[in-house]
Short mmCIF file of C-alpha atoms in Angstrom, two decimals:
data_model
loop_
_atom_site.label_atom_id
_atom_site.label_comp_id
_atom_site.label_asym_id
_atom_site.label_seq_id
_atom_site.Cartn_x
_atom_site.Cartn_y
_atom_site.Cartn_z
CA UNK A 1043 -88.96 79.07 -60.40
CA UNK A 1044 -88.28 82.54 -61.77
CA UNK A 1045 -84.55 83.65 -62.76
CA UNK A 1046 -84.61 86.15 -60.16
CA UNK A 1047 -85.96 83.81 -57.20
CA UNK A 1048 -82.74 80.83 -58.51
CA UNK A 1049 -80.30 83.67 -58.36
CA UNK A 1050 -81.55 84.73 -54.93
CA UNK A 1051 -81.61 80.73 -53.86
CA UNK A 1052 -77.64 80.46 -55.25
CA UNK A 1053 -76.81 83.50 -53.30
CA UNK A 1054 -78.17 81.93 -49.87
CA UNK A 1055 -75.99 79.45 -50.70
CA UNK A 1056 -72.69 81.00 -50.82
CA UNK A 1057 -73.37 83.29 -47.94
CA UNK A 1058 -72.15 81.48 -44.83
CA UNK A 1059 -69.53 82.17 -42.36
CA UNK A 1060 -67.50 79.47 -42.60
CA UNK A 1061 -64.21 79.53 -43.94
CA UNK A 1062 -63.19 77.28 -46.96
CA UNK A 1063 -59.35 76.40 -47.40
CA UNK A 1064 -57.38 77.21 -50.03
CA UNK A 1065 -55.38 74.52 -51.99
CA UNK A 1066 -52.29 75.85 -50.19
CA UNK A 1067 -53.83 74.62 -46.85
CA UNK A 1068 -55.28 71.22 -48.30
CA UNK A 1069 -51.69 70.37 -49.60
CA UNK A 1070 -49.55 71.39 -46.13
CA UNK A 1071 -52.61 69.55 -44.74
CA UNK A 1072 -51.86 66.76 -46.16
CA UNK A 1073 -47.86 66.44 -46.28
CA UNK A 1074 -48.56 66.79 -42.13
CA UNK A 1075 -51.10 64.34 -41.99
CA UNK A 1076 -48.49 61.99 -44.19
CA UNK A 1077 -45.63 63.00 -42.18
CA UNK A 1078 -47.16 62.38 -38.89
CA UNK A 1079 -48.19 58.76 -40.06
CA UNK A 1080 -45.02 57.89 -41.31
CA UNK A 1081 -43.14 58.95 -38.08
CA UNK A 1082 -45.24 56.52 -35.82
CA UNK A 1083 -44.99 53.76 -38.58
CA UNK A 1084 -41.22 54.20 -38.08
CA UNK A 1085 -41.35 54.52 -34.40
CA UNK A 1086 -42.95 51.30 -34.24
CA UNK A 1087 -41.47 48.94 -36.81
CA UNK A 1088 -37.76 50.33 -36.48
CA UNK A 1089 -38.12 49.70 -32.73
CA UNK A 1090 -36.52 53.32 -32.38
CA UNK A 1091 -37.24 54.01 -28.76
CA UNK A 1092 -36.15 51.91 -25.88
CA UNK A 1093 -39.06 50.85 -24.48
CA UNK A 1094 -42.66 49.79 -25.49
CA UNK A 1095 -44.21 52.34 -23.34
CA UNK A 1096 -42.04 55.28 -24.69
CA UNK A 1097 -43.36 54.21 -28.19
CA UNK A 1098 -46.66 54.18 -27.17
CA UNK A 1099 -46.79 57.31 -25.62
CA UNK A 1100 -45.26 58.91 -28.98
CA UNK A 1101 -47.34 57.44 -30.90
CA UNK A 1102 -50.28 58.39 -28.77
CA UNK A 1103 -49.06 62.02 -28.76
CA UNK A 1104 -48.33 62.19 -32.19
CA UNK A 1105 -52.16 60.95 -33.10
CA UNK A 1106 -53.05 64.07 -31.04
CA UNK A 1107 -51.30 66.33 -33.25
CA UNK A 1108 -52.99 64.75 -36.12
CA UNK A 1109 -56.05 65.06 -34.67
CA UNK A 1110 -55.46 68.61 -34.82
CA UNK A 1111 -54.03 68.84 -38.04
CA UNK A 1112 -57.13 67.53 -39.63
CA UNK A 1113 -59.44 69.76 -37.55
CA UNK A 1114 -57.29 72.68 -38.45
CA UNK A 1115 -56.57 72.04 -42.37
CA UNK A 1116 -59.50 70.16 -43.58
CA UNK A 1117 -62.45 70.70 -40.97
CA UNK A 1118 -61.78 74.42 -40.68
CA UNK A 1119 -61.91 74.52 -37.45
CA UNK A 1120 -60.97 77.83 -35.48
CA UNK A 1121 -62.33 80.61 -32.75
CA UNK A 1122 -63.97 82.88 -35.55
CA UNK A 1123 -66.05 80.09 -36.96
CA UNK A 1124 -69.77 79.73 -36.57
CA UNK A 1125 -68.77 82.50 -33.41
CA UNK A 1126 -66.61 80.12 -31.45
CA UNK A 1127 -69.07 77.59 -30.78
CA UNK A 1128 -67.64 74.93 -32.98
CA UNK A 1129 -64.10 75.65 -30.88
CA UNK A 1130 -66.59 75.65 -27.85
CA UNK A 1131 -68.52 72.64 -28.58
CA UNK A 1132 -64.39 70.91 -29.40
CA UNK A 1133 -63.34 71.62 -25.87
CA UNK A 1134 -66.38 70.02 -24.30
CA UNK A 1135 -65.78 66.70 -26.79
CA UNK A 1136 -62.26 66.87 -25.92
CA UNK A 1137 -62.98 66.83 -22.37
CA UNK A 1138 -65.37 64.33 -21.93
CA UNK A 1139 -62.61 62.16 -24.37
CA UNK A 1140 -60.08 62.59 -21.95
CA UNK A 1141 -62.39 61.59 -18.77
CA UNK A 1142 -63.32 58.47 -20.54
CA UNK A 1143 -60.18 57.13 -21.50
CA UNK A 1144 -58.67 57.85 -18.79
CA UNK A 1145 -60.87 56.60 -16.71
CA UNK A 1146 -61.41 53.35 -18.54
CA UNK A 1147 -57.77 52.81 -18.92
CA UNK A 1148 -57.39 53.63 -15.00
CA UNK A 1149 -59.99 51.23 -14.49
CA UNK A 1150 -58.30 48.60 -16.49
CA UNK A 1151 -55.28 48.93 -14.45
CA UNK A 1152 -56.76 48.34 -11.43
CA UNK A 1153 -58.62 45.59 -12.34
CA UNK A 1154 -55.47 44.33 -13.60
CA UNK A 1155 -53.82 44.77 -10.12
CA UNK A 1156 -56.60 43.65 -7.92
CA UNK A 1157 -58.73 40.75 -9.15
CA UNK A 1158 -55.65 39.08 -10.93
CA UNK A 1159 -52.73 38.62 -7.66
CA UNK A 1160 -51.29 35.28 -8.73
CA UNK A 1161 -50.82 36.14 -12.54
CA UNK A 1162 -47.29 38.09 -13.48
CA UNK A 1163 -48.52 41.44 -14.50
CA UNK A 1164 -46.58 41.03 -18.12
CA UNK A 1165 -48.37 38.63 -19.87
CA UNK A 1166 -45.45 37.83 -22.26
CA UNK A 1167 -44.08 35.79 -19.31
CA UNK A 1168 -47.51 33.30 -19.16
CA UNK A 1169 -46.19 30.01 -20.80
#
């Protein structure tokens, strides 16, 4: 391979459109992504919120944000990337994520209500 052909083959390589983080972003990346693992952690083993739901639902919405953070800080993820179609091809994912938990969870409830009458619906209380 000639010197001028490698130098041409290097230069494909660093021409792309997506954007590469700085250390400044990798660090606040990561105190968040600490920070919103130790906050759940603490929700759940210092029993902070009244009831089991409420912790779950915390916990479920701070995973969210996490989700997010790494997308943000570490995947690079935003609207002028690869001309939106990475943010594009997110909000599809997202949705269909959203459709199948719910739906599986709404499905579990159900199936919960229906095809188990007799049983009490907190299975702590089953000797």
């Amino acid at each position: 391979m000639s010197a001028d052909a490698h130098h041409a083959h290097d230069e494909h390589h660093d021409d792309h459109d997506g954007a590469h983080g700085s250390l400044k972003d990798y660090v606040i990346g990561f105190v968040l992504a600490v920070i919103l693992t130790a906050i759940p952690f603490w929700l759940v083993m210092g029993n902070v919120l009244p009831t089991a739901q409420m912790t779950a639902v915390a916990v479920m919405g701070l995973a969210m944000i996490q989700v997010l953070v790494h997308m943000i800080y570490f995947l690079h993820m935003n609207s002028r990337s690869e001309g939106g179609w990475t943010l594009l091809a997110l909000m599809f994912t997202l949705i269909l994520v959203v459709i199948t938990l719910s739906g599986s969870l709404w499905v579990m409830h159900n199936l919960n209500t229906h095809m188990m009458p007799d049983m009490p619906h907190d299975m702590r209380e089953v000797p």
